[in-house]
């Protein structure tokens, strides 16, 4: 114990420290937390509303531009980019920088990628390879983000160690914040903005530039909703409208799914597009989990057939006897095939976080572009002025070159030569210095012509820039033209389909140019909830004018609603969900189809949208056009007509085959139409040379299914029938004809249209040439499309938009009225 006591006795009391101060821990924590929160908000997590970039993203693009990693150069290792950014601009870990670089290169993450990646940059289910394995360079769109940085368009600030300068914000040639969106979690706040279509966003920005008082509703005519990189479907627009108004809202995204026959006896749900940031492996895992737990029924297998060449293809096999649509609704409820996206548009404006609506985001961007364009114009004006000053001095020197040489040779040194030149020719010091540095080769006559041409060009440029800086209207026009140029170069078609929810009378904003349709029903049976077994309820099978098929709930005949639909129907047949129908194609064959296999569409008081109908070619596995519907068990007589003018009335002949012949066609002939035909009906042909024949059906005797028919209408040389119809109520029917220009390809060059009551055309005998249905104007030589049927008539363009037809003209052989938009379908 003695040694220990001795050791303790040798300890000394530390000297008194006069620099220790007492502090309030709560105040210190409060101050430190505020500093940390400010650093996270301003320097890490939130994007700037002007260029839509976070600091790390901005530094990556700027440093890659400084490194010369442009699209026309080769890729370099991503690790090199990360090292340059970390060492010069971003004093944080390399993993954070590489994660930001990867996100800038992922096409499924950004609508317009800013980095061109080479190598494994990850997928929706897997992360990227390490930075030492991948390569990167700037994408073409990134050049618009960093353009004109050397022309004083933005302010530069010191980097973290005050050794270098970096841009406070990038010039941003397009609304990056909206186009690519942003997500981040700060302290006490977060941001989550979905991607949008570049062309739509630029169009809205140009509209706001021209109309500063434009409302959000007006802007939504150009930006109807987000446009996600992987496509998909957005259901319901109320949340989007709220987010565009207030900066906060939510919407539901769904996968794009089609019902297809995956085997000879089974149907499947084929997923070709998924919600934003949802991968196929995640969906498969969730499906298996729910099937094992008994929460999902009717699914027999799931296969991921995705590859690089065909894109996403996820096949979900449905057990026999289960309603594919009801199974799909279960999948929407219990798997990531339907996800909710919450918009929280928070961005930095003037260094402070703000919640921004659509109008505010576009306004901040436009103010930034106006400032960038003004500063660039001033910089160029200064540059051109300095250059013009030197060019004018050179021209003076060349005109009196002998005196200039004499002064220089007789001067003792450069300063004295400068002074003598300034006094002799009334030059500035800059002009005199430039003359002293003049090379002798510039003294040729050609160089003088070049200098005079350059002087005139500089004066014109200076005058133009002065006009821009002196006129707000010209400045706005320049910004608008630059935005439109970027839109034409980088813009792509919309990928995400916008659907209005059932019962939403408001729909989507008019004029958006996006195909909007009513959402699919919850089941194939009305009022049955999510019944997996399909009930044999009454329904109506519809064949659209573009050759697509669907079944509509209820057996009542379809009537046009007050709202124009996206397609016209060609034929309809009342049946039940468990029955069969036959689809007759242009090659004269009838194909048996199960009604339950057709997509089910709801009926609304506002009308019917046929945008979700399935093309008959996908169901029948044939490229032949569908021309009519036939009940295999019906006892009705059917009438049909061909391009060569052949007509046939088919006797009832019930068969149990899947495919059978309804008419024997000559080589090269094609069937035009088929419909039930009682004896008191009229048969109508319309030919390409604008002849119409109306003849009684009673003059055509019924024949068996293998017969070839008889002559219905005699054709002139070079003409053929373009339509055949069976009419039972002549006073209620009209004839619509659309003429085309001479030499135009089929389906193009439409010029005029005409609508005439059918009763104006006389009844003729079978085998005749009929009467003229439309008088051609100069330059017209044929009919491109025609239709005969009951009022009201519907016309649609290639994208499904309604086309307005002229008023009825009682003159059967009159000329048509100029058509504003081409017509693809009539019905």
PDB file of N, CA, C and O in Angstrom, residues 486-552:
ATOM      1  N   UNK A 486     -35.555  24.625 -78.118  1.00  0.00           N
ATOM      2  CA  UNK A 486     -35.208  23.515 -77.231  1.00  0.00           C
ATOM      3  C   UNK A 486     -36.324  22.469 -77.231  1.00  0.00           C
ATOM      4  O   UNK A 486     -36.063  21.260 -77.252  1.00  0.00           O
ATOM      5  N   UNK A 487     -37.579  22.919 -77.246  1.00  0.00           N
ATOM      6  CA  UNK A 487     -38.708  21.999 -77.249  1.00  0.00           C
ATOM      7  C   UNK A 487     -38.722  21.148 -78.514  1.00  0.00           C
ATOM      8  O   UNK A 487     -38.960  19.934 -78.464  1.00  0.00           O
ATOM      9  N   UNK A 488     -38.445  21.759 -79.659  1.00  0.00           N
ATOM     10  CA  UNK A 488     -38.432  21.008 -80.913  1.00  0.00           C
ATOM     11  C   UNK A 488     -37.287  20.004 -80.945  1.00  0.00           C
ATOM     12  O   UNK A 488     -37.417  18.916 -81.506  1.00  0.00           O
ATOM     13  N   UNK A 489     -36.183  20.356 -80.326  1.00  0.00           N
ATOM     14  CA  UNK A 489     -35.000  19.491 -80.355  1.00  0.00           C
ATOM     15  C   UNK A 489     -35.058  18.368 -79.330  1.00  0.00           C
ATOM     16  O   UNK A 489     -34.628  17.244 -79.603  1.00  0.00           O
ATOM     17  N   UNK A 490     -35.574  18.646 -78.149  1.00  0.00           N
ATOM     18  CA  UNK A 490     -35.559  17.664 -77.067  1.00  0.00           C
ATOM     19  C   UNK A 490     -36.926  17.074 -76.747  1.00  0.00           C
ATOM     20  O   UNK A 490     -37.013  16.086 -76.022  1.00  0.00           O
ATOM     21  N   UNK A 491     -38.003  17.691 -77.262  1.00  0.00           N
ATOM     22  CA  UNK A 491     -39.347  17.237 -76.909  1.00  0.00           C
ATOM     23  C   UNK A 491     -39.654  15.852 -77.452  1.00  0.00           C
ATOM     24  O   UNK A 491     -39.220  15.472 -78.536  1.00  0.00           O
ATOM     25  N   UNK A 492     -40.406  15.085 -76.684  1.00  0.00           N
ATOM     26  CA  UNK A 492     -40.835  13.742 -77.072  1.00  0.00           C
ATOM     27  C   UNK A 492     -42.327  13.601 -76.793  1.00  0.00           C
ATOM     28  O   UNK A 492     -42.884  14.347 -75.981  1.00  0.00           O
ATOM     29  N   UNK A 493     -43.001  12.657 -77.443  1.00  0.00           N
ATOM     30  CA  UNK A 493     -44.442  12.476 -77.187  1.00  0.00           C
ATOM     31  C   UNK A 493     -44.708  12.066 -75.749  1.00  0.00           C
ATOM     32  O   UNK A 493     -43.843  11.496 -75.069  1.00  0.00           O
ATOM     33  N   UNK A 494     -45.915  12.347 -75.291  1.00  0.00           N
ATOM     34  CA  UNK A 494     -46.329  11.974 -73.928  1.00  0.00           C
ATOM     35  C   UNK A 494     -46.344  10.449 -73.788  1.00  0.00           C
ATOM     36  O   UNK A 494     -46.765   9.728 -74.697  1.00  0.00           O
ATOM     37  N   UNK A 495     -45.887   9.975 -72.635  1.00  0.00           N
ATOM     38  CA  UNK A 495     -45.843   8.540 -72.372  1.00  0.00           C
ATOM     39  C   UNK A 495     -46.934   8.100 -71.399  1.00  0.00           C
ATOM     40  O   UNK A 495     -47.394   6.967 -71.452  1.00  0.00           O
ATOM     41  N   UNK A 496     -47.320   8.957 -70.484  1.00  0.00           N
ATOM     42  CA  UNK A 496     -48.287   8.581 -69.455  1.00  0.00           C
ATOM     43  C   UNK A 496     -49.695   8.953 -69.900  1.00  0.00           C
ATOM     44  O   UNK A 496     -49.947  10.095 -70.304  1.00  0.00           O
ATOM     45  N   UNK A 497     -50.604   7.986 -69.828  1.00  0.00           N
ATOM     46  CA  UNK A 497     -51.997   8.224 -70.175  1.00  0.00           C
ATOM     47  C   UNK A 497     -52.736   8.789 -68.973  1.00  0.00           C
ATOM     48  O   UNK A 497     -52.588   8.298 -67.849  1.00  0.00           O
ATOM     49  N   UNK A 498     -53.530   9.828 -69.184  1.00  0.00           N
ATOM     50  CA  UNK A 498     -54.320  10.445 -68.126  1.00  0.00           C
ATOM     51  C   UNK A 498     -55.759   9.984 -68.251  1.00  0.00           C
ATOM     52  O   UNK A 498     -56.369  10.130 -69.306  1.00  0.00           O
ATOM     53  N   UNK A 499     -56.298   9.431 -67.176  1.00  0.00           N
ATOM     54  CA  UNK A 499     -57.676   8.949 -67.168  1.00  0.00           C
ATOM     55  C   UNK A 499     -58.461   9.708 -66.122  1.00  0.00           C
ATOM     56  O   UNK A 499     -58.007   9.911 -65.001  1.00  0.00           O
ATOM     57  N   UNK A 500     -59.681  10.114 -66.489  1.00  0.00           N
ATOM     58  CA  UNK A 500     -60.575  10.705 -65.507  1.00  0.00           C
ATOM     59  C   UNK A 500     -61.296   9.588 -64.784  1.00  0.00           C
ATOM     60  O   UNK A 500     -61.704   8.599 -65.376  1.00  0.00           O
ATOM     61  N   UNK A 501     -61.459   9.716 -63.484  1.00  0.00           N
ATOM     62  CA  UNK A 501     -62.118   8.671 -62.698  1.00  0.00           C
ATOM     63  C   UNK A 501     -63.597   8.619 -63.025  1.00  0.00           C
ATOM     64  O   UNK A 501     -64.207   9.620 -63.381  1.00  0.00           O
ATOM     65  N   UNK A 502     -64.262   7.459 -62.942  1.00  0.00           N
ATOM     66  CA  UNK A 502     -65.705   7.374 -63.192  1.00  0.00           C
ATOM     67  C   UNK A 502     -66.469   8.301 -62.273  1.00  0.00           C
ATOM     68  O   UNK A 502     -66.182   8.427 -61.079  1.00  0.00           O
ATOM     69  N   UNK A 503     -67.427   8.991 -62.854  1.00  0.00           N
ATOM     70  CA  UNK A 503     -68.244   9.910 -62.074  1.00  0.00           C
ATOM     71  C   UNK A 503     -67.674  11.294 -61.992  1.00  0.00           C
ATOM     72  O   UNK A 503     -68.295  12.189 -61.451  1.00  0.00           O
ATOM     73  N   UNK A 504     -66.472  11.500 -62.536  1.00  0.00           N
ATOM     74  CA  UNK A 504     -65.862  12.826 -62.496  1.00  0.00           C
ATOM     75  C   UNK A 504     -66.301  13.591 -63.719  1.00  0.00           C
ATOM     76  O   UNK A 504     -65.763  13.447 -64.798  1.00  0.00           O
ATOM     77  N   UNK A 505     -67.295  14.407 -63.566  1.00  0.00           N
ATOM     78  CA  UNK A 505     -67.847  15.119 -64.713  1.00  0.00           C
ATOM     79  C   UNK A 505     -66.914  16.204 -65.198  1.00  0.00           C
ATOM     80  O   UNK A 505     -66.994  16.659 -66.321  1.00  0.00           O
ATOM     81  N   UNK A 506     -66.040  16.637 -64.303  1.00  0.00           N
ATOM     82  CA  UNK A 506     -65.137  17.706 -64.705  1.00  0.00           C
ATOM     83  C   UNK A 506     -64.164  17.267 -65.760  1.00  0.00           C
ATOM     84  O   UNK A 506     -63.786  18.010 -66.628  1.00  0.00           O
ATOM     85  N   UNK A 507     -63.722  16.000 -65.671  1.00  0.00           N
ATOM     86  CA  UNK A 507     -62.777  15.489 -66.631  1.00  0.00           C
ATOM     87  C   UNK A 507     -61.461  16.210 -66.564  1.00  0.00           C
ATOM     88  O   UNK A 507     -61.048  16.760 -65.578  1.00  0.00           O
ATOM     89  N   UNK A 508     -60.762  16.187 -67.677  1.00  0.00           N
ATOM     90  CA  UNK A 508     -59.474  16.845 -67.767  1.00  0.00           C
ATOM     91  C   UNK A 508     -59.643  18.181 -68.446  1.00  0.00           C
ATOM     92  O   UNK A 508     -60.636  18.458 -69.081  1.00  0.00           O
ATOM     93  N   UNK A 509     -58.675  19.064 -68.317  1.00  0.00           N
ATOM     94  CA  UNK A 509     -58.779  20.362 -68.953  1.00  0.00           C
ATOM     95  C   UNK A 509     -58.879  20.228 -70.460  1.00  0.00           C
ATOM     96  O   UNK A 509     -58.170  19.441 -71.060  1.00  0.00           O
ATOM     97  N   UNK A 510     -59.783  20.968 -71.042  1.00  0.00           N
ATOM     98  CA  UNK A 510     -59.985  20.885 -72.480  1.00  0.00           C
ATOM     99  C   UNK A 510     -58.773  21.427 -73.202  1.00  0.00           C
ATOM    100  O   UNK A 510     -58.081  22.307 -72.756  1.00  0.00           O
ATOM    101  N   UNK A 511     -58.558  20.866 -74.397  1.00  0.00           N
ATOM    102  CA  UNK A 511     -57.484  21.377 -75.220  1.00  0.00           C
ATOM    103  C   UNK A 511     -56.105  20.895 -74.846  1.00  0.00           C
ATOM    104  O   UNK A 511     -55.123  21.423 -75.300  1.00  0.00           O
ATOM    105  N   UNK A 512     -55.995  19.914 -73.978  1.00  0.00           N
ATOM    106  CA  UNK A 512     -54.678  19.456 -73.554  1.00  0.00           C
ATOM    107  C   UNK A 512     -53.976  18.649 -74.637  1.00  0.00           C
ATOM    108  O   UNK A 512     -52.782  18.479 -74.605  1.00  0.00           O
ATOM    109  N   UNK A 513     -54.735  18.152 -75.596  1.00  0.00           N
ATOM    110  CA  UNK A 513     -54.140  17.353 -76.641  1.00  0.00           C
ATOM    111  C   UNK A 513     -53.794  15.945 -76.206  1.00  0.00           C
ATOM    112  O   UNK A 513     -53.138  15.202 -76.899  1.00  0.00           O
ATOM    113  N   UNK A 514     -54.236  15.539 -75.013  1.00  0.00           N
ATOM    114  CA  UNK A 514     -53.946  14.207 -74.493  1.00  0.00           C
ATOM    115  C   UNK A 514     -55.211  13.378 -74.556  1.00  0.00           C
ATOM    116  O   UNK A 514     -56.300  13.859 -74.256  1.00  0.00           O
ATOM    117  N   UNK A 515     -55.067  12.110 -74.959  1.00  0.00           N
ATOM    118  CA  UNK A 515     -56.236  11.237 -75.016  1.00  0.00           C
ATOM    119  C   UNK A 515     -56.703  10.941 -73.601  1.00  0.00           C
ATOM    120  O   UNK A 515     -56.015  10.315 -72.819  1.00  0.00           O
ATOM    121  N   UNK A 516     -57.884  11.403 -73.258  1.00  0.00           N
ATOM    122  CA  UNK A 516     -58.456  11.171 -71.935  1.00  0.00           C
ATOM    123  C   UNK A 516     -59.639  10.240 -72.094  1.00  0.00           C
ATOM    124  O   UNK A 516     -60.452  10.378 -72.989  1.00  0.00           O
ATOM    125  N   UNK A 517     -59.753   9.256 -71.198  1.00  0.00           N
ATOM    126  CA  UNK A 517     -60.842   8.297 -71.288  1.00  0.00           C
ATOM    127  C   UNK A 517     -61.386   8.019 -69.915  1.00  0.00           C
ATOM    128  O   UNK A 517     -60.772   8.304 -68.913  1.00  0.00           O
ATOM    129  N   UNK A 518     -62.575   7.451 -69.874  1.00  0.00           N
ATOM    130  CA  UNK A 518     -63.131   7.028 -68.587  1.00  0.00           C
ATOM    131  C   UNK A 518     -62.391   5.805 -68.108  1.00  0.00           C
ATOM    132  O   UNK A 518     -61.977   4.965 -68.876  1.00  0.00           O
ATOM    133  N   UNK A 519     -62.210   5.704 -66.809  1.00  0.00           N
ATOM    134  CA  UNK A 519     -61.496   4.565 -66.243  1.00  0.00           C
ATOM    135  C   UNK A 519     -62.298   3.291 -66.445  1.00  0.00           C
ATOM    136  O   UNK A 519     -63.515   3.319 -66.559  1.00  0.00           O
ATOM    137  N   UNK A 520     -61.586   2.171 -66.482  1.00  0.00           N
ATOM    138  CA  UNK A 520     -62.264   0.896 -66.663  1.00  0.00           C
ATOM    139  C   UNK A 520     -63.136   0.591 -65.462  1.00  0.00           C
ATOM    140  O   UNK A 520     -62.851   0.993 -64.344  1.00  0.00           O
ATOM    141  N   UNK A 521     -64.211  -0.173 -65.638  1.00  0.00           N
ATOM    142  CA  UNK A 521     -65.076  -0.504 -64.512  1.00  0.00           C
ATOM    143  C   UNK A 521     -64.375  -1.425 -63.540  1.00  0.00           C
ATOM    144  O   UNK A 521     -63.393  -2.062 -63.862  1.00  0.00           O
ATOM    145  N   UNK A 522     -64.938  -1.506 -62.352  1.00  0.00           N
ATOM    146  CA  UNK A 522     -64.334  -2.337 -61.325  1.00  0.00           C
ATOM    147  C   UNK A 522     -64.510  -3.818 -61.618  1.00  0.00           C
ATOM    148  O   UNK A 522     -63.716  -4.627 -61.223  1.00  0.00           O
ATOM    149  N   UNK A 523     -65.558  -4.216 -62.291  1.00  0.00           N
ATOM    150  CA  UNK A 523     -65.783  -5.621 -62.606  1.00  0.00           C
ATOM    151  C   UNK A 523     -66.428  -5.709 -63.967  1.00  0.00           C
ATOM    152  O   UNK A 523     -66.811  -4.734 -64.579  1.00  0.00           O
ATOM    153  N   UNK A 524     -66.569  -6.956 -64.427  1.00  0.00           N
ATOM    154  CA  UNK A 524     -67.303  -7.179 -65.646  1.00  0.00           C
ATOM    155  C   UNK A 524     -68.794  -7.225 -65.410  1.00  0.00           C
ATOM    156  O   UNK A 524     -69.578  -7.324 -66.336  1.00  0.00           O
ATOM    157  N   UNK A 525     -69.268  -7.195 -64.175  1.00  0.00           N
ATOM    158  CA  UNK A 525     -70.685  -7.259 -63.859  1.00  0.00           C
ATOM    159  C   UNK A 525     -71.079  -6.023 -63.109  1.00  0.00           C
ATOM    160  O   UNK A 525     -70.379  -5.554 -62.236  1.00  0.00           O
ATOM    161  N   UNK A 526     -72.198  -5.473 -63.434  1.00  0.00           N
ATOM    162  CA  UNK A 526     -72.655  -4.248 -62.807  1.00  0.00           C
ATOM    163  C   UNK A 526     -73.099  -4.525 -61.369  1.00  0.00           C
ATOM    164  O   UNK A 526     -73.906  -5.384 -61.102  1.00  0.00           O
ATOM    165  N   UNK A 527     -72.548  -3.749 -60.436  1.00  0.00           N
ATOM    166  CA  UNK A 527     -72.967  -3.799 -59.051  1.00  0.00           C
ATOM    167  C   UNK A 527     -72.556  -5.044 -58.312  1.00  0.00           C
ATOM    168  O   UNK A 527     -73.120  -5.374 -57.293  1.00  0.00           O
ATOM    169  N   UNK A 528     -71.546  -5.766 -58.796  1.00  0.00           N
ATOM    170  CA  UNK A 528     -71.165  -7.007 -58.137  1.00  0.00           C
ATOM    171  C   UNK A 528     -69.874  -6.886 -57.346  1.00  0.00           C
ATOM    172  O   UNK A 528     -69.373  -7.856 -56.826  1.00  0.00           O
ATOM    173  N   UNK A 529     -69.290  -5.696 -57.270  1.00  0.00           N
ATOM    174  CA  UNK A 529     -68.042  -5.559 -56.537  1.00  0.00           C
ATOM    175  C   UNK A 529     -66.934  -6.304 -57.254  1.00  0.00           C
ATOM    176  O   UNK A 529     -66.874  -6.359 -58.459  1.00  0.00           O
ATOM    177  N   UNK A 530     -66.053  -6.937 -56.504  1.00  0.00           N
ATOM    178  CA  UNK A 530     -64.923  -7.643 -57.084  1.00  0.00           C
ATOM    179  C   UNK A 530     -65.221  -9.137 -57.200  1.00  0.00           C
ATOM    180  O   UNK A 530     -64.546  -9.968 -56.615  1.00  0.00           O
ATOM    181  N   UNK A 531     -66.261  -9.507 -57.945  1.00  0.00           N
ATOM    182  CA  UNK A 531     -66.587 -10.918 -58.156  1.00  0.00           C
ATOM    183  C   UNK A 531     -65.583 -11.491 -59.140  1.00  0.00           C
ATOM    184  O   UNK A 531     -65.409 -10.981 -60.244  1.00  0.00           O
ATOM    185  N   UNK A 532     -64.923 -12.583 -58.733  1.00  0.00           N
ATOM    186  CA  UNK A 532     -63.966 -13.199 -59.635  1.00  0.00           C
ATOM    187  C   UNK A 532     -64.658 -13.997 -60.722  1.00  0.00           C
ATOM    188  O   UNK A 532     -64.184 -14.074 -61.845  1.00  0.00           O
ATOM    189  N   UNK A 533     -65.774 -14.637 -60.406  1.00  0.00           N
ATOM    190  CA  UNK A 533     -66.530 -15.384 -61.411  1.00  0.00           C
ATOM    191  C   UNK A 533     -67.378 -14.421 -62.219  1.00  0.00           C
ATOM    192  O   UNK A 533     -68.040 -13.541 -61.681  1.00  0.00           O
ATOM    193  N   UNK A 534     -67.363 -14.592 -63.533  1.00  0.00           N
ATOM    194  CA  UNK A 534     -68.076 -13.676 -64.427  1.00  0.00           C
ATOM    195  C   UNK A 534     -69.523 -14.126 -64.565  1.00  0.00           C
ATOM    196  O   UNK A 534     -69.802 -15.250 -64.973  1.00  0.00           O
ATOM    197  N   UNK A 535     -70.450 -13.243 -64.231  1.00  0.00           N
ATOM    198  CA  UNK A 535     -71.873 -13.563 -64.352  1.00  0.00           C
ATOM    199  C   UNK A 535     -72.318 -13.398 -65.805  1.00  0.00           C
ATOM    200  O   UNK A 535     -71.748 -12.613 -66.568  1.00  0.00           O
ATOM    201  N   UNK A 536     -73.355 -14.138 -66.184  1.00  0.00           N
ATOM    202  CA  UNK A 536     -73.865 -14.093 -67.551  1.00  0.00           C
ATOM    203  C   UNK A 536     -74.860 -12.948 -67.699  1.00  0.00           C
ATOM    204  O   UNK A 536     -76.034 -13.152 -68.016  1.00  0.00           O
ATOM    205  N   UNK A 537     -74.365 -11.742 -67.468  1.00  0.00           N
ATOM    206  CA  UNK A 537     -75.218 -10.562 -67.513  1.00  0.00           C
ATOM    207  C   UNK A 537     -75.388 -10.068 -68.949  1.00  0.00           C
ATOM    208  O   UNK A 537     -74.521 -10.284 -69.810  1.00  0.00           O
ATOM    209  N   UNK A 538     -76.489  -9.363 -69.234  1.00  0.00           N
ATOM    210  CA  UNK A 538     -76.673  -8.785 -70.568  1.00  0.00           C
ATOM    211  C   UNK A 538     -75.592  -7.755 -70.877  1.00  0.00           C
ATOM    212  O   UNK A 538     -75.146  -7.011 -69.996  1.00  0.00           O
ATOM    213  N   UNK A 539     -75.168  -7.720 -72.125  1.00  0.00           N
ATOM    214  CA  UNK A 539     -74.178  -6.741 -72.559  1.00  0.00           C
ATOM    215  C   UNK A 539     -74.335  -6.521 -74.056  1.00  0.00           C
ATOM    216  O   UNK A 539     -75.122  -7.208 -74.720  1.00  0.00           O
ATOM    217  N   UNK A 540     -73.608  -5.571 -74.571  1.00  0.00           N
ATOM    218  CA  UNK A 540     -73.640  -5.248 -75.998  1.00  0.00           C
ATOM    219  C   UNK A 540     -72.222  -5.278 -76.536  1.00  0.00           C
ATOM    220  O   UNK A 540     -71.329  -4.599 -76.002  1.00  0.00           O
ATOM    221  N   UNK A 541     -71.997  -6.086 -77.549  1.00  0.00           N
ATOM    222  CA  UNK A 541     -70.693  -6.155 -78.200  1.00  0.00           C
ATOM    223  C   UNK A 541     -70.630  -5.055 -79.259  1.00  0.00           C
ATOM    224  O   UNK A 541     -71.558  -4.897 -80.065  1.00  0.00           O
ATOM    225  N   UNK A 542     -69.523  -4.297 -79.241  1.00  0.00           N
ATOM    226  CA  UNK A 542     -69.365  -3.153 -80.141  1.00  0.00           C
ATOM    227  C   UNK A 542     -68.140  -3.369 -81.015  1.00  0.00           C
ATOM    228  O   UNK A 542     -67.072  -3.747 -80.518  1.00  0.00           O
ATOM    229  N   UNK A 543     -68.302  -3.136 -82.318  1.00  0.00           N
ATOM    230  CA  UNK A 543     -67.182  -3.084 -83.261  1.00  0.00           C
ATOM    231  C   UNK A 543     -67.007  -1.626 -83.665  1.00  0.00           C
ATOM    232  O   UNK A 543     -67.900  -1.031 -84.256  1.00  0.00           O
ATOM    233  N   UNK A 544     -65.857  -1.037 -83.323  1.00  0.00           N
ATOM    234  CA  UNK A 544     -65.647   0.377 -83.607  1.00  0.00           C
ATOM    235  C   UNK A 544     -65.282   0.589 -85.071  1.00  0.00           C
ATOM    236  O   UNK A 544     -64.934  -0.351 -85.792  1.00  0.00           O
ATOM    237  N   UNK A 545     -65.348   1.833 -85.475  1.00  0.00           N
ATOM    238  CA  UNK A 545     -65.049   2.158 -86.872  1.00  0.00           C
ATOM    239  C   UNK A 545     -63.593   1.925 -87.210  1.00  0.00           C
ATOM    240  O   UNK A 545     -63.238   1.803 -88.381  1.00  0.00           O
ATOM    241  N   UNK A 546     -62.718   1.858 -86.212  1.00  0.00           N
ATOM    242  CA  UNK A 546     -61.306   1.592 -86.461  1.00  0.00           C
ATOM    243  C   UNK A 546     -60.962   0.118 -86.307  1.00  0.00           C
ATOM    244  O   UNK A 546     -59.794  -0.248 -86.346  1.00  0.00           O
ATOM    245  N   UNK A 547     -61.975  -0.746 -86.088  1.00  0.00           N
ATOM    246  CA  UNK A 547     -61.736  -2.177 -86.055  1.00  0.00           C
ATOM    247  C   UNK A 547     -61.382  -2.726 -84.694  1.00  0.00           C
ATOM    248  O   UNK A 547     -60.701  -3.753 -84.613  1.00  0.00           O
ATOM    249  N   UNK A 548     -61.825  -2.099 -83.618  1.00  0.00           N
ATOM    250  CA  UNK A 548     -61.576  -2.598 -82.266  1.00  0.00           C
ATOM    251  C   UNK A 548     -62.867  -3.153 -81.674  1.00  0.00           C
ATOM    252  O   UNK A 548     -63.975  -2.794 -82.102  1.00  0.00           O
ATOM    253  N   UNK A 549     -62.722  -4.033 -80.671  1.00  0.00           N
ATOM    254  CA  UNK A 549     -63.865  -4.724 -80.073  1.00  0.00           C
ATOM    255  C   UNK A 549     -63.932  -4.440 -78.575  1.00  0.00           C
ATOM    256  O   UNK A 549     -62.911  -4.278 -77.914  1.00  0.00           O
ATOM    257  N   UNK A 550     -65.163  -4.403 -78.055  1.00  0.00           N
ATOM    258  CA  UNK A 550     -65.386  -4.230 -76.618  1.00  0.00           C
ATOM    259  C   UNK A 550     -66.792  -4.695 -76.307  1.00  0.00           C
ATOM    260  O   UNK A 550     -67.639  -4.843 -77.200  1.00  0.00           O
ATOM    261  N   UNK A 551     -67.041  -4.958 -75.015  1.00  0.00           N
ATOM    262  CA  UNK A 551     -68.408  -5.246 -74.571  1.00  0.00           C
ATOM    263  C   UNK A 551     -68.819  -4.168 -73.584  1.00  0.00           C
ATOM    264  O   UNK A 551     -68.049  -3.764 -72.712  1.00  0.00           O
ATOM    265  N   UNK A 552     -70.041  -3.700 -73.734  1.00  0.00           N
ATOM    266  CA  UNK A 552     -70.574  -2.620 -72.917  1.00  0.00           C
ATOM    267  C   UNK A 552     -71.676  -3.193 -72.046  1.00  0.00           C
ATOM    268  O   UNK A 552     -72.538  -3.935 -72.522  1.00  0.00           O
TER     269      UNK A 552
END
